[in-house]
Amino acid sequence: MKRIFLYGLGTVIALVALVVVALRVPVIQDIVLERGANAVVSGDTVDLSDPDALTLIFCGTGGPFPDPERAGPCTLVAAGGRVFLIDSGTGGAQRLQQLRVPMGTLEGVFYTHLHSDHIAGLGDIAMNSWAAGRSAPLELYGPPGVEGLAKGTFDAFGIDSKSRIDHHGAAVFVPPAQEIRSTAFVVASRDESLVVMEEGDLKITAFKVDHVPLENAYGYRVDFKDRSVVFSGDTVKDTNMVRFGADADVMVHEVMGMANIHTIIGALQDNGLSRQAKILTDASEVHTSPVDAAEIANEANAELLIYNHIVPPMPLGVMEDIFMRGVSDVRSEGVMLGYDGLQVRLPAGSDEIEVGGL
Ligand SMILES: [Zn+2]
Ligand SMILES: [Zn+2]
């Protein structure tokens, strides 16, 4: 028995050694690369053309901190063939490409507010969607200041844009699509909402949330046919999410893992990093804990709550347990941690919520 085992083990080792040696032979390396390249380029892209569903693709579920698992705030909304982003966080464009999302279909970006982590990926979004075939100007919607974001990004990428047209030709990089347009709007008060877009079966409504010291920080409600999703943007626990997110099929709510954050603040203080400790303490006062977000979702009667803008990064598994502590006491089902690549599909004329990963 022992001898048979040793023979078997010897065969496996010999095969592994053969593969290792073979992979160093140039002609075999070329074959492997050719097959790999074909497999990648012939793979299906995500279909965003469904005329009868509201679809979400999470292209960034992190916040401002470096997180190898999560890009900055970025959520794609597709409804009846229309395609928009909510925010364009750092790394969102790269994540969309990894997820094989056809970026050329992107029409525009709705900004919840203009903090750096929510806007910093715009240049990459604009350039990569243009390269992927977007043929109309990119449209930005958001609070006052979005005009400067559009113009500043357009100007900063001016040399790049010109070189693309010069290099690849106007038939490939269609010149009008280099333009970045903007529509700034103000929601008059906390008690009102503002319909920002209403076209066909799609309605996008903005409302104010509390993210001091910003005067204009918005949540968005997206309604398509009989389905709906509400986005909190960045906010403290805010009853406006209950009011304007009432009966939404999906609530995408920002969260800060307060228990984790307070431990990190303590470590910063213990190590004499008072500047970083102050910034993190200030930040912890303008966000929402997972338990508070669960209470909001309950009060709003939202069917599924998805945690988003997940801060801090959680490199240790134990941090996720600490992050979720107390949530199941408040909301035992219909709650999940968002992740990059998460896809949620809401077919019209049904109550179904299809959740999958890309
Ligand atoms: Zn943020
Ligand atoms: Zn913010």
XYZ file of C-alpha atoms and ligand atoms in Angstrom:
360
model
C 0.000 0.000 0.000
C 2.772 2.324 1.020
C 4.691 1.463 -2.154
C 1.625 2.193 -4.370
C 1.198 5.543 -2.635
C 4.845 6.418 -3.227
C 4.596 5.424 -6.914
C 1.487 7.618 -7.275
C 3.152 10.522 -5.538
C 6.212 10.127 -7.741
C 4.041 10.260 -10.895
C 2.314 13.452 -9.755
C 5.624 15.131 -8.954
C 7.021 14.074 -12.341
C 3.956 15.495 -14.154
C 4.142 18.803 -12.281
C 7.849 19.047 -13.050
C 7.115 18.321 -16.746
C 4.493 21.110 -16.882
C 6.862 23.550 -15.152
C 9.611 22.729 -17.644
C 7.197 22.845 -20.611
C 5.971 26.311 -19.620
C 9.529 27.590 -20.023
C 9.635 26.507 -23.697
C 8.918 29.553 -25.931
C 6.673 27.745 -28.396
C 4.514 26.397 -25.566
C 4.383 29.820 -23.913
C 3.108 31.242 -27.241
C 0.370 28.592 -27.460
C -0.742 29.248 -23.875
C -0.873 33.008 -24.479
C -2.766 32.646 -27.769
C -5.392 30.405 -26.185
C -5.704 32.724 -23.185
C -6.063 35.833 -25.332
C -8.753 34.175 -27.442
C -10.636 33.050 -24.370
C -10.574 36.573 -22.935
C -11.567 38.555 -26.034
C -14.256 36.098 -27.136
C -15.978 36.093 -23.742
C -19.423 37.618 -23.422
C -19.833 41.183 -22.241
C -22.587 42.050 -19.788
C -25.934 42.622 -21.512
C -27.354 45.964 -20.412
C -30.041 46.179 -23.065
C -32.884 44.431 -21.198
C -35.943 46.600 -21.924
C -37.817 45.170 -18.994
C -35.541 45.252 -15.955
C -33.752 47.570 -13.584
C -30.194 46.307 -13.137
C -27.442 47.340 -10.752
C -23.761 46.489 -11.139
C -21.506 47.425 -8.260
C -18.292 48.774 -9.776
C -16.932 50.179 -6.516
C -18.133 49.432 -2.997
C -15.291 51.041 -1.056
C -14.607 54.530 0.205
C -11.578 56.799 0.185
C -9.138 54.333 1.756
C -6.901 52.037 -0.300
C -8.634 48.691 -0.516
C -7.474 45.949 -2.910
C -10.943 44.370 -2.752
C -13.038 47.480 -3.346
C -12.831 50.359 -5.827
C -14.143 53.794 -4.838
C -17.894 54.552 -4.895
C -19.323 53.532 -8.270
C -22.639 51.851 -9.048
C -23.976 51.244 -12.530
C -27.709 51.529 -13.108
C -29.202 50.117 -16.301
C -32.898 50.470 -17.034
C -34.651 49.860 -20.327
C -31.400 50.231 -22.265
C -30.372 53.453 -20.502
C -27.054 53.246 -18.628
C -25.813 55.596 -15.903
C -23.431 55.602 -12.980
C -24.067 56.796 -9.477
C -20.683 58.424 -8.660
C -17.342 57.764 -10.364
C -15.006 56.715 -7.587
C -11.343 55.850 -7.864
C -10.801 52.644 -9.835
C -14.421 52.385 -11.039
C -13.466 52.416 -14.731
C -10.954 49.615 -14.234
C -13.521 47.570 -12.318
C -16.137 48.045 -15.061
C -13.656 46.748 -17.611
C -12.716 43.766 -15.429
C -16.434 42.986 -15.167
C -16.758 43.137 -18.984
C -19.304 45.917 -18.864
C -19.739 47.539 -22.309
C -18.670 51.025 -21.249
C -19.554 52.563 -24.596
C -23.212 52.375 -23.584
C -22.680 54.760 -20.665
C -24.647 58.011 -20.953
C -23.730 59.865 -17.807
C -23.021 60.054 -14.089
C -25.289 61.177 -11.249
C -23.229 62.577 -8.367
C -24.388 62.220 -4.795
C -21.855 64.849 -3.702
C -18.463 66.085 -4.745
C -16.083 64.541 -2.221
C -12.896 63.295 -3.830
C -13.583 59.593 -3.397
C -16.808 59.979 -5.414
C -15.418 62.007 -8.318
C -11.761 61.019 -8.675
C -12.356 58.320 -11.310
C -14.211 60.579 -13.755
C -11.289 61.050 -16.165
C -10.893 57.286 -16.553
C -14.648 56.823 -16.932
C -14.829 59.496 -19.639
C -11.802 58.223 -21.558
C -12.560 54.500 -21.335
C -16.230 54.857 -22.259
C -15.171 56.961 -25.264
C -12.609 54.311 -26.237
C -15.326 51.671 -25.891
C -17.510 53.438 -28.431
C -19.502 56.130 -26.616
C -20.461 58.542 -29.391
C -22.318 61.280 -27.485
C -21.014 63.712 -24.824
C -20.866 62.365 -21.274
C -23.580 63.973 -19.147
C -22.965 64.779 -15.478
C -25.751 65.578 -13.006
C -25.224 66.719 -9.461
C -24.974 69.517 -6.938
C -23.488 72.937 -7.770
C -19.815 72.450 -8.485
C -20.472 69.688 -10.997
C -19.937 72.272 -13.767
C -16.372 72.778 -12.543
C -15.849 69.035 -12.324
C -16.948 68.659 -15.964
C -14.910 71.571 -17.281
C -11.844 70.835 -15.146
C -11.749 67.183 -16.211
C -12.300 68.092 -19.860
C -9.457 70.610 -19.703
C -7.112 68.301 -17.812
C -7.621 65.555 -20.389
C -7.479 67.901 -23.378
C -4.052 66.827 -24.619
C -4.961 63.162 -24.178
C -8.271 63.599 -26.019
C -6.641 65.369 -28.956
C -3.949 62.712 -29.200
C -6.576 59.953 -29.319
C -8.345 61.569 -32.260
C -5.037 62.353 -34.029
C -3.710 58.856 -33.438
C -6.723 56.594 -34.017
C -8.883 58.842 -36.197
C -12.216 60.607 -35.771
C -14.124 57.525 -36.895
C -12.820 55.619 -33.849
C -12.746 58.414 -31.265
C -15.818 60.359 -32.350
C -14.939 64.000 -31.522
C -18.291 65.118 -30.004
C -17.961 62.378 -27.366
C -14.891 63.995 -25.809
C -17.198 66.668 -24.427
C -18.299 66.439 -20.791
C -21.557 68.269 -20.135
C -23.048 69.100 -16.784
C -26.403 69.853 -15.227
C -26.201 71.272 -11.717
C -29.318 71.346 -9.587
C -30.287 72.307 -6.064
C -32.895 70.495 -4.017
C -34.687 73.411 -2.369
C -35.092 71.929 1.098
C -34.884 68.718 3.090
C -38.638 68.347 2.791
C -38.716 68.304 -0.976
C -37.445 66.038 -3.678
C -36.542 66.973 -7.224
C -37.190 64.871 -10.298
C -33.914 65.155 -12.193
C -34.809 62.888 -15.086
C -38.101 61.512 -16.293
C -37.952 59.811 -19.654
C -40.251 56.984 -20.627
C -40.476 54.504 -17.777
C -37.366 55.848 -16.039
C -37.576 58.416 -13.267
C -34.610 59.606 -11.188
C -35.366 61.728 -8.145
C -32.872 63.542 -5.890
C -33.340 64.441 -2.238
C -31.161 65.929 0.452
C -29.232 63.872 2.985
C -27.131 65.011 5.930
C -23.395 64.981 5.185
C -22.064 68.101 6.889
C -20.347 70.373 6.237
C -21.577 69.916 2.661
C -24.673 71.950 1.912
C -25.720 69.788 -1.015
C -25.370 66.049 -0.534
C -27.998 63.966 -2.289
C -29.603 60.588 -2.204
C -31.242 59.296 -5.390
C -34.288 57.211 -5.983
C -34.467 55.407 -9.313
C -37.877 54.163 -10.439
C -38.283 52.055 -13.553
C -41.729 50.717 -14.355
C -42.836 49.122 -11.074
C -39.320 48.578 -9.632
C -37.207 50.916 -7.533
C -33.850 51.391 -5.868
C -32.741 54.137 -3.508
C -29.143 55.290 -2.962
C -28.112 57.071 0.212
C -24.935 58.717 -1.022
C -22.850 59.680 2.024
C -24.947 60.532 5.053
C -25.515 60.107 8.733
C -28.596 58.141 9.743
C -31.190 60.276 8.006
C -34.989 60.026 8.067
C -35.033 61.361 4.500
C -33.928 57.873 3.469
C -37.131 56.582 5.051
C -39.286 59.292 3.522
C -37.952 59.181 -0.027
C -36.851 55.550 0.007
C -40.231 54.239 1.183
C -41.075 50.764 -0.132
C -38.034 50.646 -2.421
C -37.170 47.182 -3.671
C -33.494 47.800 -2.938
C -31.824 50.286 -0.616
C -28.128 50.880 -1.246
C -26.895 52.489 1.953
C -23.455 53.784 2.854
C -21.895 52.399 5.999
C -18.944 52.913 8.255
C -17.996 50.038 10.546
C -17.908 52.162 13.685
C -16.510 49.445 15.971
C -13.626 48.830 13.565
C -13.072 52.561 13.073
C -12.948 53.295 16.798
C -10.329 50.576 17.280
C -8.264 52.045 14.428
C -8.605 55.551 15.897
C -7.329 54.179 19.217
C -4.343 52.575 17.491
C -3.546 55.841 15.700
C -3.657 57.756 18.975
C -1.525 55.146 20.745
C 1.089 55.537 18.026
C 1.185 59.334 18.128
C -0.653 59.741 14.811
C -3.029 62.371 16.146
C -3.564 64.085 12.803
C -4.867 60.873 11.199
C -6.863 60.104 14.352
C -8.591 63.498 14.158
C -9.469 63.112 10.472
C -10.907 59.658 11.085
C -12.830 60.837 14.159
C -14.329 63.720 12.152
C -15.227 61.291 9.353
C -16.935 58.907 11.774
C -19.360 61.703 12.675
C -20.785 62.062 9.154
C -21.483 58.440 8.244
C -23.886 55.673 9.265
C -23.262 52.487 11.227
C -24.454 49.146 9.801
C -27.046 48.808 12.593
C -28.395 52.318 11.965
C -28.618 51.635 8.221
C -30.548 48.429 8.992
C -32.997 50.421 11.116
C -33.477 52.912 8.284
C -34.140 50.099 5.794
C -36.711 48.601 8.174
C -38.481 51.906 8.649
C -38.498 52.473 4.879
C -39.851 48.958 4.317
C -37.088 48.273 1.797
C -37.011 44.674 0.597
C -33.218 44.285 0.289
C -30.578 46.401 1.999
C -27.116 46.426 0.409
C -24.252 47.939 2.347
C -22.078 50.157 0.190
C -19.209 52.654 0.579
C -17.748 50.138 2.996
C -15.237 51.726 5.333
C -12.767 50.820 6.689
C -11.210 48.172 4.426
C -11.458 44.768 6.095
C -8.321 42.738 5.356
C -8.993 40.458 8.343
C -12.027 38.143 8.312
C -12.660 38.989 11.938
C -13.289 42.611 10.940
C -16.304 41.553 8.901
C -17.806 39.822 11.952
C -17.193 42.949 14.034
C -18.655 45.086 11.229
C -21.903 43.045 11.164
C -22.336 42.834 14.952
C -25.864 43.674 16.042
C -27.260 43.813 12.488
C -29.125 40.493 12.680
C -30.830 41.653 15.901
C -32.324 44.550 13.952
C -32.822 42.964 10.554
C -32.597 39.200 10.368
C -32.936 38.918 6.583
C -32.843 41.071 3.459
C -29.436 42.558 4.204
C -26.060 41.953 2.593
C -22.591 43.373 2.289
C -22.054 44.822 -1.173
C -18.975 43.759 -3.119
C -17.328 44.763 -6.371
C -18.929 42.711 -9.119
C -22.258 42.247 -7.362
C -25.128 42.363 -9.820
C -28.772 42.846 -8.873
C -31.590 42.500 -11.400
C -35.152 43.623 -10.795
C -37.460 42.337 -13.554
C -40.481 44.568 -14.148
C -43.894 43.145 -13.355
C -42.541 40.925 -10.589
C -41.357 41.078 -6.995
C -38.201 39.123 -7.744
C -34.789 40.367 -6.752
C -32.118 38.405 -8.578
C -28.743 38.650 -6.869
C -25.581 37.353 -8.493
C -21.913 38.017 -8.875
C -20.037 38.795 -12.050
Zn -17.452 59.005 0.460
Zn -18.497 62.133 1.464
